[in-house]
Amino acid sequence: MTDLTEAVRRLLAEHPPGGSDPTAFLGARFDAGLAWVHFPVGLGGLAAPRDAQTEVDRLLAEAGAPGPDPANAIGLGMAAPTLVAHGSPEQQQRYLRRLFTGEEIWCQLFSEPGAGSDLAAVATRAVLDGDTWSVTGQKVWTSGAHNARRAILLARTDVDVPKHAGLTYFVVDMTDPGVDVRPLRQITGEAEFNEVFLTDVRVPDTDRVAAVGHGWRVATETLNNERVAIGAGADREAGQIGLVARRWREDPSVRSAAQHDTLMRWWVESEVTRMAGERLRQQLAVGAPGPESSAMKLAFARQAQGITNLMMELAPDEALEHDTWELVRPRSGSFLGRGPGYRYLRAKGNSIEGGTSEVMRNVVAERVLGLPADHRPDKGVPFKDVPR
Amino acid sequence: MTDLLYSADDQDLRDAVRGSLARVLDHDRVAALYDDPGADVSAAWRAVASDLGLAALLVPEHLGGAGATAREAAVVAEELGRAVAPVPFLTSSVVATTVLVHAAQAGSQEAADALGGLADGTSTAALVLPWTARAGTRTTYDGGPVRPVAGAVGADLLLVPRADGLHLVPAADAEVTPLTSLDMSRPVATVEVGGEGVLLADSEQAAVYVDAGLVAGAALLASEQLGVAQWCLETTVAYVGTRVQFARPIGSFQAVKHRLADLYLEVVQAQAAARWAAAALAEGDPDLPVAVATAQSWCSEVALHAAEEAVQLHGGIGMTWEHPVHLYLKRAKADQLALGTPAAHRSDLGVLVDLVP
Ligand SMILES: Cc1cc2nc3c(=O)[nH]c(=O)nc-3n(C[C@H](O)[C@H](O)[C@H](O)COP(=O)(O)OP(=O)(O)OC[C@H]3O[C@@H](n4cnc5c(N)ncnc54)[C@H](O)[C@@H]3O)c2cc1C
């Protein structure tokens, strides 16, 4: 820990946060190995234990240092760990630093109209043509595609094998002329996600991540990374519960005997989830996150929805009003600065995005508890023979 | 035991409302209100009020109305909920009408005159209290802006319960400022009343009439919520029967099936509770306060749960503006807060059945 504290001190001394612009500071932080301390040296890390990051983040925040761009949540939480685990040295050199500084925002081209919960049913085709892949298909619900410079993509490279075996993982340049991003409006009024049409998008084979046909394994890890990133290293009352708790303390008009126990139940649930998340991260200090992180995502979605709902009931007159339904294409999905109705509606997506709560329960039941899987008629059937 | 079923006439009424709403209203028109609150949806109210004459249901015949009961009005509320119809039936034809009928029965000619216009659909009225008000809370308007008031946007008459009694004020003598609302199919407003209007009842009577209006509103809101819940359940059952993932309809997964079976049970209970509240209101049953508090506690939660399940079980599509389920989620949430939250109704109920904390 002292080594890390020293590294933080040196970074702050050489690059006073007030003086350098955020991109330059984040670049220096990457070079100092303080981006993701558990990453290898030279790739933004110091090969330190994963849970040491919390302390580094705290020290940097205290010094007023700029943090990474929240609009790049997918890059930071999903693409980066995937590239470290499976990317080629060249990909790691080329992408990680600009990803961390926010110079390049990333999005995730996984889901399709026919492949949501059943992600392995992805039908977007990638066909090798010399040393370049030609990618054609349709993606949907792609958060932040309108801001993104690059994407992680799951595409089908072989239709003659069962669905899981025919997938490959790529990095895609979103400025390719074959990429067509169209906004999709959400129940909140804004268009945070998009439809993305891919027509003969050219992807050099050097942008393939891991071996041909290994896409499913890599994608699963990506998703586990996303799930473990949820609420990482949070303080007490950091999330939705904090907003309600503060209001309850400061405003007697929202207090009622009838709702008090409900509030306290959510407080307890938020706190035990925080502890469980912390414990999971300590166990994971080394190694990659596994299916256990699915349970955390379940809890997070439940709380976000229950607590935003409670907030509306505590101040019903306010909740009948709404800040705005304006169609905007936000830079990032953030609950801050928006009203209770927005938070309630946006939280509905928490049990759908990144794998639904039902799918999370299946993962926990089958992969953690080892229960037998549901009957799947397409098991072992070549993808091209599965009726769709 | 109270009759909890629908009559043959109720079924005819339902068919008529559903049929005419289908001709003049669709989900796109309702969704358009979120972008343009002034979008013209008057055809829906014309169909309900003028063509079918439903604004007159709760007005007695001798006051120029249809002299129907809350049972029929409940059927209408169900259908309006099912269509998330942007019409002032609940605010004007139920709440305000009930208040005015009480005043007229007690001899107020101004109230009787006002009911004439309400009954034939040429005018609408709104009660100037926050839309979260419920009976027994003795709220009055004491000047200044009050928000959020439902039914005031576009209303011709305002019922203002001041400290000295109930006033009927032309909307022209008040400032009504529409608010961006959680449910734009029933927008709320800030109302600031300028004129005195005419006094319809003294303060003691006013409290009784206003409470009667709020009770009637809460009783029939339960039926609206039932309509919302039924649409959500039926639409979701249809969707999960056809959406295929893992080479199976998602409705074949037991996790999905059981959720919908549970929801079905909730809706069955909601239907019984809503019919109970409507019947108790129609019959002036002494059990009415218990029926209303029970129905509001239950139906508010069920409509919201049904809408939330509908969003979840539609997956990504449920999170889109394009699919109509969001209109139902917003209505269900606003309805849950309207005329008393479920927690408030449960706390009233505790007093009524002698189970206080
Ligand atoms: C706000 C938001 C942001 C998103 N961002 C991205 C993004 O950036 N990139 C990306 O690739 N995707 C993104 N998604 C897509 C998301 O991952 C999918 O919506 C999700 O995986 C569900 O897929 P689906 O929408 O096709 O629903 P479906 O898979 O059709 O599911 C419909 C319902 O059936 C249930 N269900 C399905 N299978 C089972 C089963 N076996 N057992 C029990 N229940 C089942 C589901 O839980 C759900 O309730 C986003 C979604 C949302 C809502």
PDB file of C-alpha atoms in Angstrom, chain A residues 113-118 141 163 184-189 193 258-259 309 312-313 316-317 319-325 341 344-346 348-349 351-352 356-358 361 374-378 386, chain B residues 34-35 130-132 147-148 179-184 188 243-248 253 259 301 304 308 311-313 315-322 326 329-330 333-334 336-337 341-343 347:
ATOM      1  CA  PRO A 113     -33.166  -8.134 -32.303  1.00  0.00           C
ATOM      2  CA  GLY A 114     -33.016 -11.927 -32.207  1.00  0.00           C
ATOM      3  CA  ALA A 115     -30.247 -12.275 -29.634  1.00  0.00           C
ATOM      4  CA  GLY A 116     -30.877 -10.602 -26.292  1.00  0.00           C
ATOM      5  CA  SER A 117     -30.996 -12.965 -23.349  1.00  0.00           C
ATOM      6  CA  ASP A 118     -29.886 -15.628 -25.803  1.00  0.00           C
ATOM      7  CA  TRP A 141     -29.892  -1.297 -27.716  1.00  0.00           C
ATOM      8  CA  LYS A 163     -24.196 -21.408 -31.589  1.00  0.00           C
ATOM      9  CA  LEU A 184     -33.688   4.709 -30.234  1.00  0.00           C
ATOM     10  CA  ARG A 185     -35.793   6.646 -27.792  1.00  0.00           C
ATOM     11  CA  GLN A 186     -36.237   5.304 -24.280  1.00  0.00           C
ATOM     12  CA  ILE A 187     -39.142   5.496 -21.835  1.00  0.00           C
ATOM     13  CA  THR A 188     -37.321   8.402 -20.181  1.00  0.00           C
ATOM     14  CA  GLY A 189     -37.685  10.413 -23.394  1.00  0.00           C
ATOM     15  CA  PHE A 193     -29.243   3.629 -26.814  1.00  0.00           C
ATOM     16  CA  ALA A 258     -45.958   4.097   7.547  1.00  0.00           C
ATOM     17  CA  GLN A 259     -42.855   4.358   5.357  1.00  0.00           C
ATOM     18  CA  ASN A 309     -40.064   3.878  -6.201  1.00  0.00           C
ATOM     19  CA  MET A 312     -41.715   8.924  -5.316  1.00  0.00           C
ATOM     20  CA  GLU A 313     -44.109   7.716  -2.655  1.00  0.00           C
ATOM     21  CA  PRO A 316     -46.050  12.186  -4.148  1.00  0.00           C
ATOM     22  CA  ASP A 317     -46.924  15.751  -5.110  1.00  0.00           C
ATOM     23  CA  ALA A 319     -43.470  12.896  -8.199  1.00  0.00           C
ATOM     24  CA  LEU A 320     -46.570  13.718 -10.240  1.00  0.00           C
ATOM     25  CA  GLU A 321     -44.497  16.360 -11.955  1.00  0.00           C
ATOM     26  CA  HIS A 322     -41.606  15.535 -14.252  1.00  0.00           C
ATOM     27  CA  ASP A 323     -38.495  17.495 -15.189  1.00  0.00           C
ATOM     28  CA  THR A 324     -38.524  16.981 -18.964  1.00  0.00           C
ATOM     29  CA  TRP A 325     -39.473  14.526 -21.686  1.00  0.00           C
ATOM     30  CA  GLY A 341     -39.460  10.261 -12.061  1.00  0.00           C
ATOM     31  CA  TYR A 344     -37.516   5.617 -11.333  1.00  0.00           C
ATOM     32  CA  LEU A 345     -37.950   5.108 -15.079  1.00  0.00           C
ATOM     33  CA  ARG A 346     -34.257   4.754 -15.874  1.00  0.00           C
ATOM     34  CA  LYS A 348     -36.289  -0.060 -14.911  1.00  0.00           C
ATOM     35  CA  GLY A 349     -33.477  -0.672 -17.384  1.00  0.00           C
ATOM     36  CA  SER A 351     -32.835  -5.318 -14.619  1.00  0.00           C
ATOM     37  CA  ILE A 352     -32.612  -5.602 -18.428  1.00  0.00           C
ATOM     38  CA  THR A 356     -31.774  -9.452 -17.393  1.00  0.00           C
ATOM     39  CA  SER A 357     -32.493 -10.337 -13.788  1.00  0.00           C
ATOM     40  CA  GLU A 358     -34.095 -13.581 -14.953  1.00  0.00           C
ATOM     41  CA  ARG A 361     -30.976 -15.923 -11.674  1.00  0.00           C
ATOM     42  CA  ASP A 374     -33.285 -25.697 -18.674  1.00  0.00           C
ATOM     43  CA  HIS A 375     -34.024 -27.810 -21.712  1.00  0.00           C
ATOM     44  CA  ARG A 376     -32.588 -26.029 -24.748  1.00  0.00           C
ATOM     45  CA  PRO A 377     -33.788 -27.388 -28.074  1.00  0.00           C
ATOM     46  CA  ASP A 378     -30.849 -25.820 -29.942  1.00  0.00           C
ATOM     47  CA  VAL A 386     -31.724 -23.786 -35.586  1.00  0.00           C
TER      48      VAL A 386
ATOM     49  CA  TYR B  34     -45.393  13.955 -24.091  1.00  0.00           C
ATOM     50  CA  ASP B  35     -43.777  15.962 -26.873  1.00  0.00           C
ATOM     51  CA  PRO B 130     -53.408  18.536  -5.041  1.00  0.00           C
ATOM     52  CA  TRP B 131     -54.228  15.326  -6.919  1.00  0.00           C
ATOM     53  CA  THR B 132     -52.779  13.375  -3.986  1.00  0.00           C
ATOM     54  CA  ARG B 147     -49.984  22.116  -7.392  1.00  0.00           C
ATOM     55  CA  PRO B 148     -50.241  19.518  -8.783  1.00  0.00           C
ATOM     56  CA  LEU B 179     -46.799  21.328 -15.644  1.00  0.00           C
ATOM     57  CA  THR B 180     -44.595  18.789 -17.332  1.00  0.00           C
ATOM     58  CA  SER B 181     -46.175  15.723 -15.795  1.00  0.00           C
ATOM     59  CA  LEU B 182     -45.125  12.160 -15.082  1.00  0.00           C
ATOM     60  CA  ASP B 183     -48.346  11.089 -16.803  1.00  0.00           C
ATOM     61  CA  MET B 184     -49.003  13.425 -19.710  1.00  0.00           C
ATOM     62  CA  VAL B 188     -51.278  18.256 -13.725  1.00  0.00           C
ATOM     63  CA  ARG B 243     -40.995 -14.036 -28.441  1.00  0.00           C
ATOM     64  CA  VAL B 244     -38.382 -16.757 -28.958  1.00  0.00           C
ATOM     65  CA  GLN B 245     -35.035 -16.940 -27.160  1.00  0.00           C
ATOM     66  CA  PHE B 246     -32.989 -20.113 -26.589  1.00  0.00           C
ATOM     67  CA  ALA B 247     -35.071 -21.654 -29.397  1.00  0.00           C
ATOM     68  CA  ARG B 248     -38.212 -21.525 -27.206  1.00  0.00           C
ATOM     69  CA  PHE B 253     -39.803 -20.807 -19.135  1.00  0.00           C
ATOM     70  CA  ARG B 259     -44.568 -14.599 -12.622  1.00  0.00           C
ATOM     71  CA  GLU B 301     -49.966  -1.676  -6.256  1.00  0.00           C
ATOM     72  CA  LEU B 304     -47.991  -0.632 -10.953  1.00  0.00           C
ATOM     73  CA  GLU B 308     -43.435  -3.025 -14.190  1.00  0.00           C
ATOM     74  CA  VAL B 311     -41.680  -3.606 -19.057  1.00  0.00           C
ATOM     75  CA  GLN B 312     -39.397  -6.289 -17.649  1.00  0.00           C
ATOM     76  CA  LEU B 313     -40.835  -9.191 -19.598  1.00  0.00           C
ATOM     77  CA  GLY B 315     -36.882  -6.886 -22.348  1.00  0.00           C
ATOM     78  CA  GLY B 316     -35.216  -4.073 -24.284  1.00  0.00           C
ATOM     79  CA  ILE B 317     -38.389  -3.284 -26.220  1.00  0.00           C
ATOM     80  CA  GLY B 318     -40.139  -2.533 -22.944  1.00  0.00           C
ATOM     81  CA  MET B 319     -37.635   0.254 -22.323  1.00  0.00           C
ATOM     82  CA  THR B 320     -38.458   1.998 -25.589  1.00  0.00           C
ATOM     83  CA  TRP B 321     -40.711   4.945 -26.350  1.00  0.00           C
ATOM     84  CA  GLU B 322     -41.896   3.090 -29.418  1.00  0.00           C
ATOM     85  CA  HIS B 326     -44.321   3.077 -21.022  1.00  0.00           C
ATOM     86  CA  LEU B 329     -46.126   2.510 -16.524  1.00  0.00           C
ATOM     87  CA  LYS B 330     -46.417   6.283 -16.226  1.00  0.00           C
ATOM     88  CA  LYS B 333     -47.246   5.206 -11.216  1.00  0.00           C
ATOM     89  CA  ALA B 334     -49.224   8.464 -11.274  1.00  0.00           C
ATOM     90  CA  GLN B 336     -50.617   4.972  -7.421  1.00  0.00           C
ATOM     91  CA  LEU B 337     -49.820   8.415  -6.026  1.00  0.00           C
ATOM     92  CA  THR B 341     -50.766   6.629  -1.766  1.00  0.00           C
ATOM     93  CA  PRO B 342     -51.278   2.974  -0.855  1.00  0.00           C
ATOM     94  CA  ALA B 343     -49.420   3.573   2.409  1.00  0.00           C
ATOM     95  CA  SER B 347     -52.948   3.878   7.502  1.00  0.00           C
TER      96      SER B 347
END
